[in-house]
Tab-separated table of C-alpha atoms in Angstrom:
chain	number	residue	atom	x	y	z
Y	1	MET	CA	23.844	44.022	-42.960
Y	2	ARG	CA	24.995	47.142	-44.616
Y	3	PHE	CA	28.689	47.675	-45.625
Y	4	PRO	CA	30.300	51.221	-45.602
Y	5	LYS	CA	31.657	51.951	-49.186
Y	6	ILE	CA	35.332	52.368	-49.152
Y	7	SER	CA	37.013	55.795	-48.617
Y	8	LEU	CA	40.212	56.802	-50.135
Y	9	SER	CA	41.713	56.830	-46.547
Y	10	SER	CA	41.059	53.260	-46.133
Y	11	ILE	CA	43.052	52.237	-49.025
Y	12	ASP	CA	46.690	50.815	-48.239
Y	13	TRP	CA	48.560	53.444	-49.797
Y	14	VAL	CA	51.885	51.867	-48.783
Y	15	LEU	CA	50.832	48.859	-51.138
Y	16	MET	CA	49.374	51.315	-53.725
Y	17	GLY	CA	52.537	53.430	-53.674
Y	18	ALA	CA	54.639	50.220	-54.402
Y	19	VAL	CA	52.119	49.658	-57.443
Y	20	GLY	CA	52.476	53.298	-58.678
Y	21	THR	CA	56.431	52.880	-58.426
Y	22	LEU	CA	56.148	49.739	-60.691
Y	23	ILE	CA	53.854	51.602	-63.169
Y	24	SER	CA	55.952	54.639	-63.311
Y	25	ILE	CA	59.034	52.669	-64.190
Y	26	SER	CA	56.862	50.835	-66.796
Y	27	LEU	CA	55.724	53.808	-68.319
Y	28	ILE	CA	59.257	55.370	-68.429
Y	29	THR	CA	60.798	52.230	-70.221
Y	30	LEU	CA	57.884	51.892	-72.732
Y	31	PHE	CA	58.467	55.710	-73.420
Y	32	SER	CA	62.240	55.065	-74.178
Y	33	ILE	CA	61.093	51.662	-76.358
Y	34	ASP	CA	58.351	53.101	-78.414
Y	35	LYS	CA	56.194	56.083	-77.748
Y	36	ASP	CA	53.025	54.615	-79.242
Y	37	LEU	CA	53.377	51.697	-76.751
Y	38	PHE	CA	53.662	54.269	-74.075
Y	39	LYS	CA	50.324	55.932	-75.237
Y	40	SER	CA	48.427	52.792	-75.272
Y	41	GLN	CA	49.592	51.560	-71.864
Y	42	PHE	CA	48.867	54.959	-70.374
Y	43	PHE	CA	45.464	54.715	-71.718
Y	44	PHE	CA	45.310	51.184	-69.980
Y	45	VAL	CA	46.642	52.605	-66.618
Y	46	LEU	CA	43.680	55.379	-66.679
Y	47	LEU	CA	41.228	52.549	-67.574
Y	48	SER	CA	42.362	50.099	-64.997
Y	49	ILE	CA	42.745	52.832	-61.926
Y	50	SER	CA	39.054	53.810	-62.972
Y	51	SER	CA	37.824	50.319	-62.719
Y	52	PHE	CA	39.759	50.018	-59.284
Y	53	LEU	CA	37.970	53.110	-57.924
Y	54	ILE	CA	34.565	51.741	-59.124
Y	55	ILE	CA	35.148	48.223	-57.744
Y	56	THR	CA	36.107	49.448	-54.292
Y	57	GLN	CA	32.370	50.872	-54.103
Y	58	LEU	CA	30.916	47.517	-54.350
Y	59	ASN	CA	29.001	45.683	-51.718
Y	60	PRO	CA	31.070	42.970	-50.588
Y	61	GLN	CA	28.111	40.625	-50.511
Y	62	ILE	CA	28.160	40.789	-54.248
Y	63	LEU	CA	31.295	38.805	-54.497
Y	64	MET	CA	30.111	36.231	-52.125
Y	65	VAL	CA	26.750	35.805	-54.127
Y	66	TYR	CA	28.486	35.581	-57.325
Y	67	ALA	CA	31.362	33.341	-56.554
Y	68	LYS	CA	30.097	30.165	-58.005
Y	69	PRO	CA	28.744	31.918	-61.340
Y	70	PHE	CA	32.295	33.338	-61.749
Y	71	TYR	CA	33.485	29.946	-62.132
Y	72	LEU	CA	30.783	28.742	-64.570
Y	73	ILE	CA	30.941	32.052	-66.700
Y	74	SER	CA	34.995	31.492	-66.764
Y	75	ILE	CA	34.474	28.149	-68.181
Y	76	PHE	CA	32.086	29.412	-70.771
Y	77	LEU	CA	34.183	32.289	-71.907
Y	78	LEU	CA	37.339	29.912	-72.266
Y	79	LEU	CA	35.211	27.690	-74.515
Y	80	ILE	CA	33.790	30.491	-76.521
Y	81	LEU	CA	37.281	31.722	-77.194
Y	82	PHE	CA	37.986	28.636	-79.243
Y	83	ILE	CA	34.857	29.848	-81.518
Y	84	LEU	CA	35.284	33.364	-81.571
Y	85	GLY	CA	38.936	33.942	-80.671
Y	86	SER	CA	41.599	35.514	-82.848
Y	87	GLU	CA	44.635	33.510	-83.849
Y	88	VAL	CA	47.942	35.163	-83.479
Y	89	ARG	CA	51.169	33.146	-83.984
Y	90	GLY	CA	49.440	29.976	-83.726
Y	91	ALA	CA	47.494	30.759	-80.541
Y	92	VAL	CA	44.012	31.467	-79.875
Y	93	ARG	CA	44.345	33.418	-76.695
Y	94	TRP	CA	42.550	36.559	-77.588
Y	95	ILE	CA	39.210	38.043	-78.565
Y	96	GLU	CA	38.276	41.520	-79.757
Y	97	VAL	CA	36.102	43.379	-77.433
Y	98	PHE	CA	35.194	47.096	-78.443
Y	99	GLY	CA	38.350	47.247	-80.639
Y	100	PHE	CA	40.753	45.969	-78.163
Y	101	GLN	CA	42.156	42.343	-77.868
Y	102	ALA	CA	41.135	40.987	-74.620
Y	103	GLN	CA	43.161	37.892	-73.041
Y	104	PHE	CA	40.613	35.930	-71.325
Y	105	SER	CA	43.232	33.828	-69.252
Y	106	GLU	CA	44.415	37.177	-67.587
Y	107	ILE	CA	41.185	39.105	-67.276
Y	108	LEU	CA	39.452	35.959	-65.460
Y	109	LYS	CA	42.115	35.803	-62.727
Y	110	PRO	CA	40.476	37.976	-60.309
Y	111	PHE	CA	36.909	36.347	-60.745
Y	112	LEU	CA	38.570	32.963	-60.239
Y	113	ALA	CA	40.263	34.124	-57.226
Y	114	VAL	CA	36.894	35.141	-55.723
Y	115	SER	CA	35.461	31.623	-56.716
Y	116	PHE	CA	38.468	29.551	-55.252
Y	117	ALA	CA	38.581	31.734	-52.126
Y	118	PHE	CA	34.953	31.121	-51.409
Y	119	LEU	CA	35.391	27.258	-52.096
Y	120	LEU	CA	38.217	27.119	-49.752
Y	121	SER	CA	35.977	29.059	-47.072
Y	122	ASP	CA	33.318	26.219	-47.250
Y	123	LEU	CA	36.071	23.426	-46.440
Y	124	ARG	CA	35.438	21.773	-43.145
Y	125	ASN	CA	38.520	19.720	-43.005
Y	126	TYR	CA	41.836	18.895	-44.938
Y	127	SER	CA	40.762	15.476	-46.360
Y	128	TYR	CA	42.048	14.122	-49.450
Y	129	LYS	CA	38.375	14.123	-50.975
Y	130	ASN	CA	38.426	18.088	-50.619
Y	131	PHE	CA	42.184	18.089	-52.006
Y	132	LEU	CA	41.064	16.371	-55.100
Y	133	ILE	CA	37.580	18.221	-55.388
Y	134	ILE	CA	39.666	21.381	-55.739
Y	135	PHE	CA	41.866	20.113	-58.490
Y	136	LEU	CA	39.094	18.542	-60.247
Y	137	LEU	CA	37.561	22.007	-60.405
Y	138	LEU	CA	40.917	23.590	-61.519
Y	139	PHE	CA	41.562	20.840	-64.221
Y	140	PRO	CA	39.037	22.309	-66.905
Y	141	LEU	CA	40.497	25.733	-66.541
Y	142	PHE	CA	44.097	24.407	-66.640
Y	143	LEU	CA	42.992	22.273	-69.752
Y	144	LEU	CA	41.412	25.177	-71.641
Y	145	ILE	CA	44.260	27.634	-71.113
Y	146	PHE	CA	46.911	24.898	-72.015
Y	147	LEU	CA	44.852	24.109	-75.230
Y	148	GLN	CA	45.080	27.781	-76.533
Y	149	PRO	CA	48.128	27.003	-76.188
Y	150	ASP	CA	49.238	29.280	-73.145
Y	151	LEU	CA	51.634	27.262	-71.218
Y	152	GLY	CA	52.639	29.835	-69.021
Y	153	ASN	CA	49.281	30.981	-67.781
Y	154	SER	CA	48.140	27.301	-67.464
Y	155	LEU	CA	51.061	26.752	-65.235
Y	156	ILE	CA	50.378	30.028	-63.176
Y	157	TYR	CA	46.926	28.679	-62.366
Y	158	PHE	CA	48.156	25.319	-61.374
Y	159	GLY	CA	50.992	26.576	-59.268
Y	160	THR	CA	48.770	29.194	-57.382
Y	161	VAL	CA	46.502	26.577	-56.353
Y	162	LEU	CA	49.103	24.118	-55.287
Y	163	PHE	CA	50.874	26.994	-53.362
Y	164	VAL	CA	47.519	28.049	-51.681
Y	165	LEU	CA	46.524	24.592	-50.675
Y	166	LEU	CA	50.147	24.128	-49.173
Y	167	ILE	CA	50.139	27.314	-47.310
Y	168	TYR	CA	46.467	26.583	-46.145
Y	169	GLY	CA	47.578	23.369	-44.346
Y	170	PHE	CA	46.653	20.227	-46.332
Y	171	PRO	CA	49.060	17.375	-45.399
Y	172	PHE	CA	52.063	17.148	-47.155
Y	173	LYS	CA	51.772	13.726	-48.211
Y	174	TYR	CA	48.881	14.937	-50.593
Y	175	PHE	CA	51.443	16.877	-52.432
Y	176	ILE	CA	53.774	14.122	-52.566
Y	177	SER	CA	51.112	11.779	-54.154
Y	178	SER	CA	50.184	14.429	-56.535
Y	179	LEU	CA	53.639	15.028	-57.643
Y	180	THR	CA	54.311	11.333	-58.275
Y	181	LEU	CA	51.226	11.308	-60.284
Y	182	LEU	CA	52.339	14.186	-62.280
Y	183	ILE	CA	55.975	12.660	-62.895
Y	184	ALA	CA	54.177	9.516	-64.095
Y	185	SER	CA	52.059	11.462	-66.551
Y	186	PHE	CA	55.081	13.405	-67.943
Y	187	PRO	CA	55.403	11.360	-70.934
Y	188	ALA	CA	51.742	12.142	-71.966
Y	189	LEU	CA	51.994	15.752	-71.044
Y	190	TRP	CA	55.300	15.984	-73.014
Y	191	PHE	CA	53.385	14.648	-75.984
Y	192	LEU	CA	50.897	17.389	-75.723
Y	193	LEU	CA	53.362	20.265	-75.630
Y	194	HIS	CA	53.874	21.917	-78.954
Y	195	ASP	CA	57.347	21.650	-80.568
Y	196	TYR	CA	58.504	25.180	-79.655
Y	197	GLN	CA	57.480	24.661	-76.038
Y	198	LYS	CA	59.508	21.312	-76.021
Y	199	GLU	CA	62.556	23.163	-77.504
Y	200	ARG	CA	62.104	25.847	-74.859
Y	201	VAL	CA	62.608	23.037	-72.077
Y	202	LEU	CA	65.191	21.332	-73.889
Y	203	THR	CA	67.231	24.687	-74.390
Y	204	PHE	CA	66.943	25.610	-70.857
Y	205	ILE	CA	68.781	22.373	-69.863
Y	206	ASP	CA	71.428	23.152	-72.678
Y	207	PRO	CA	71.436	26.842	-73.848
Y	208	SER	CA	74.146	25.986	-76.380
Y	209	ARG	CA	71.669	23.869	-78.002
Y	210	ASP	CA	70.153	26.403	-80.294
Y	211	PRO	CA	71.545	30.069	-79.387
Y	212	LEU	CA	70.355	31.562	-82.493
Y	213	GLY	CA	66.784	29.949	-82.232
Y	214	THR	CA	64.920	28.904	-79.113
Y	215	SER	CA	67.672	30.105	-76.624
Y	216	TYR	CA	68.113	33.350	-78.358
Y	217	ASN	CA	65.471	35.219	-76.187
Y	218	ALA	CA	66.950	33.867	-73.036
Y	219	ILE	CA	70.494	34.639	-73.943
Y	220	GLN	CA	69.818	38.258	-75.177
Y	221	ALA	CA	67.678	38.969	-71.990
Y	222	VAL	CA	70.684	37.924	-69.859
Y	223	ILE	CA	72.888	39.850	-71.898
Y	224	ALA	CA	70.970	43.088	-71.533
Y	225	VAL	CA	70.397	42.821	-67.852
Y	226	GLY	CA	74.125	42.127	-67.330
Y	227	SER	CA	75.253	44.953	-69.755
Y	228	GLY	CA	73.173	47.549	-67.798
Y	229	MET	CA	75.814	47.384	-65.158
Y	230	PHE	CA	75.386	49.552	-61.946
Y	231	MET	CA	73.558	52.806	-63.277
Y	232	GLY	CA	72.449	51.639	-66.644
Y	233	LYS	CA	73.231	52.860	-69.993
Y	234	GLY	CA	70.404	55.473	-69.904
Y	235	LEU	CA	66.986	55.715	-71.243
Y	236	GLY	CA	66.824	55.070	-75.139
Y	237	GLU	CA	70.437	53.846	-75.154
Y	238	GLY	CA	69.999	50.105	-74.558
Y	239	THR	CA	71.647	48.295	-77.678
Y	240	GLN	CA	69.797	44.899	-76.789
Y	241	SER	CA	66.398	46.381	-76.248
Y	242	HIS	CA	66.529	49.313	-78.934
Y	243	LEU	CA	68.402	47.560	-81.754
Y	244	ARG	CA	66.163	44.757	-81.844
Y	245	PHE	CA	68.195	41.935	-80.425
Y	246	LEU	CA	65.708	41.461	-77.565
Y	247	PRO	CA	62.311	40.214	-78.722
Y	248	GLU	CA	59.498	40.943	-76.476
Y	249	ASN	CA	61.326	43.706	-75.045
Y	250	HIS	CA	58.085	45.538	-73.854
Y	251	THR	CA	56.102	42.419	-72.375
Y	252	ASP	CA	57.942	39.179	-71.237
Y	253	PHE	CA	61.326	40.672	-71.287
Y	254	ILE	CA	60.544	44.324	-69.975
Y	255	PHE	CA	62.647	43.515	-66.930
Y	256	ALA	CA	65.693	42.825	-68.842
Y	257	SER	CA	64.950	46.220	-70.954
Y	258	LEU	CA	64.642	48.362	-68.047
Y	259	SER	CA	67.714	46.667	-66.374
Y	260	GLU	CA	69.907	47.553	-69.556
Y	261	GLN	CA	68.755	51.293	-69.361
Y	262	LEU	CA	68.426	51.702	-65.592
Y	263	GLY	CA	70.951	49.197	-64.411
Y	264	PHE	CA	71.232	47.180	-61.225
Y	265	ILE	CA	69.617	50.451	-59.544
Y	266	GLY	CA	66.618	50.450	-61.374
Y	267	GLY	CA	66.188	46.643	-61.142
Y	268	ILE	CA	66.490	46.518	-57.423
Y	269	ILE	CA	63.673	49.387	-57.297
Y	270	VAL	CA	61.488	46.969	-58.996
Y	271	VAL	CA	62.162	44.106	-56.788
Y	272	ALA	CA	62.160	46.085	-53.667
Y	273	ALA	CA	58.413	47.353	-54.723
Y	274	PHE	CA	57.292	43.881	-55.355
Y	275	ILE	CA	58.764	42.858	-52.106
Y	276	VAL	CA	56.531	45.735	-50.548
Y	277	ILE	CA	53.673	44.686	-52.127
Y	278	LEU	CA	54.025	40.794	-51.041
Y	279	TYR	CA	54.806	42.087	-47.642
Y	280	ARG	CA	51.390	43.897	-47.384
Y	281	LEU	CA	49.468	41.300	-48.891
Y	282	TYR	CA	51.191	38.799	-46.382
Y	283	ILE	CA	50.178	41.196	-43.490
Y	284	PHE	CA	46.578	41.090	-44.904
Y	285	PHE	CA	46.513	37.389	-44.669
Y	286	LYS	CA	48.126	36.778	-41.340
Y	287	SER	CA	45.680	39.401	-39.768
Y	288	SER	CA	42.251	38.290	-41.423
Y	289	ASP	CA	40.196	36.258	-39.306
Y	290	ASP	CA	37.274	36.113	-41.723
Y	291	PRO	CA	37.947	32.923	-43.940
Y	292	PHE	CA	36.956	34.458	-47.056
Y	293	SER	CA	39.003	37.594	-46.636
Y	294	LYS	CA	42.018	35.357	-45.647
Y	295	ASN	CA	41.909	32.771	-48.623
Y	296	PHE	CA	41.400	35.879	-51.061
Y	297	SER	CA	44.403	37.517	-49.542
Y	298	LEU	CA	46.482	34.342	-49.893
Y	299	ILE	CA	45.372	33.794	-53.504
Y	300	VAL	CA	46.330	37.364	-54.521
Y	301	LEU	CA	49.643	37.067	-52.767
Y	302	SER	CA	50.315	33.589	-54.399
Y	303	LEU	CA	49.296	34.918	-57.779
Y	304	ILE	CA	51.583	38.018	-57.827
Y	305	PHE	CA	54.460	36.165	-56.067
Y	306	ILE	CA	54.623	33.344	-58.956
Y	307	HIS	CA	54.314	36.145	-61.680
Y	308	PHE	CA	57.181	37.873	-60.080
Y	309	PHE	CA	59.399	34.903	-59.501
Y	310	VAL	CA	58.830	33.305	-62.865
Y	311	ASN	CA	59.087	36.393	-64.985
Y	312	ILE	CA	62.386	37.638	-63.056
Y	313	GLY	CA	63.828	33.930	-63.280
Y	314	MET	CA	62.975	33.978	-67.192
Y	315	ASN	CA	64.938	37.395	-67.326
Y	316	LEU	CA	67.870	36.023	-65.583
Y	317	GLY	CA	68.009	32.947	-67.367
Y	318	ILE	CA	67.546	30.578	-64.271
Y	319	ILE	CA	63.691	29.739	-65.351
Y	320	PRO	CA	62.720	28.300	-68.689
Y	321	VAL	CA	60.906	31.001	-70.848
Y	322	VAL	CA	57.188	30.358	-70.756
Y	323	GLY	CA	55.658	33.549	-71.419
Y	324	ILE	CA	54.564	35.246	-68.040
Y	325	THR	CA	54.154	38.869	-67.546
Y	326	LEU	CA	55.479	41.106	-64.914
Y	327	PRO	CA	52.690	42.498	-62.978
Y	328	PHE	CA	52.069	46.273	-63.340
Y	329	VAL	CA	55.159	46.485	-65.616
Y	330	SER	CA	54.765	44.390	-68.901
Y	331	TYR	CA	52.902	46.152	-71.515
Y	332	GLY	CA	49.393	44.809	-71.905
Y	333	GLY	CA	45.889	46.036	-70.961
Y	334	SER	CA	44.517	42.525	-70.026
Y	335	SER	CA	47.088	41.855	-67.225
Y	336	LEU	CA	47.110	45.311	-66.099
Y	337	LEU	CA	43.156	45.526	-65.800
Y	338	SER	CA	43.222	42.020	-64.181
Y	339	ASN	CA	45.732	43.163	-61.372
Y	340	PHE	CA	43.953	46.362	-60.604
Y	341	VAL	CA	40.483	44.492	-60.408
Y	342	MET	CA	42.146	42.065	-58.185
Y	343	LEU	CA	43.317	44.617	-55.766
Y	344	GLY	CA	39.944	46.310	-56.018
Y	345	PHE	CA	38.186	43.011	-55.133
Y	346	LEU	CA	40.997	42.646	-52.014
Y	347	PHE	CA	39.993	46.108	-50.708
Y	348	VAL	CA	36.386	45.359	-50.819
Y	349	VAL	CA	36.746	42.076	-48.891
Y	350	LEU	CA	39.141	43.616	-46.442
Y	351	GLN	CA	36.489	46.321	-45.760
Y	352	LYS	CA	33.936	43.875	-45.223
Y	353	GLU	CA	35.969	42.206	-42.535
Y	354	LYS	CA	36.523	45.474	-40.755
Y	355	SER	CA	32.977	46.278	-40.840
Y	356	GLU	CA	31.995	43.040	-39.261
Y	357	VAL	CA	34.572	43.560	-36.537
Y	358	LEU	CA	33.087	47.109	-35.699
Y	359	GLU	CA	29.554	45.844	-35.436
Y	360	ILE	CA	30.706	43.152	-33.073
Y	361	ARG	CA	32.205	45.836	-30.917
């Protein structure tokens, strides 16, 4: 079967318009923080959009053929990272590719989304055996990312699979038994955490524990968001974000930076754009009849939702700081490229389903 290539008219421009809104706000915020950051991110935007347009011309069958190899290659790349990766602040998460620092735990997300969507498409029942098989396949990915150490992305992978299986329809008792096992293993997991990760959990429970140390980022983020008031202080006028009170003001805490400068209005625009994106992804999920398209839509929806929920929660001080980017907004080429590749794959699999429906008719 031959599948027509995607034309610009077949792209969901409502979703892409919301993405464009987020990128515009991101670039405006980065420009106000540091013009060099703006220039770098603008280059990554062009690279990501170009990659998206190229990917949308792929034959959907390619994704089906390479779904299993994607998983094996991902394991290999995460392993090779410990040999060739660059250590930054005690973490080995990046490897230099053509002069750029690539973060594999981010870049591999769309490819692993294809692998797990294909795996779910092959399931014939909701047995506990299938439930365990999925988590056994997830475990090496979780462990390799956790050991970098990258607690944030390891939890994103785990949370996404858990959320997808819950929506997919696996019996709730499976999740209860898994949760019981997780709680029972908590002492061992606590032992594996680095000291700074333990402190983040403890200071979330008691923010006054270390206000000038571990709690500092979270406290400054909340101050930045609150000080923006309704209309914001204006671009380049943020005290927390521009006087270096707020660390990581261009990555994990960019929402606090933009909220301080653009106020409640700016924050609401960002939240509204994410709601539009999530709603469109939900529509794709509900309207898809093809198992692979349906599963892939659900995985993309889950990934973006968890990133959005955790990052905004971190910036508002209601979730522990775990180092999670805000999709399409946070500075970083790996995250931006990953999200655009994922959207490219999404439109490819949706086009596959449309073509099959037209052929049947």
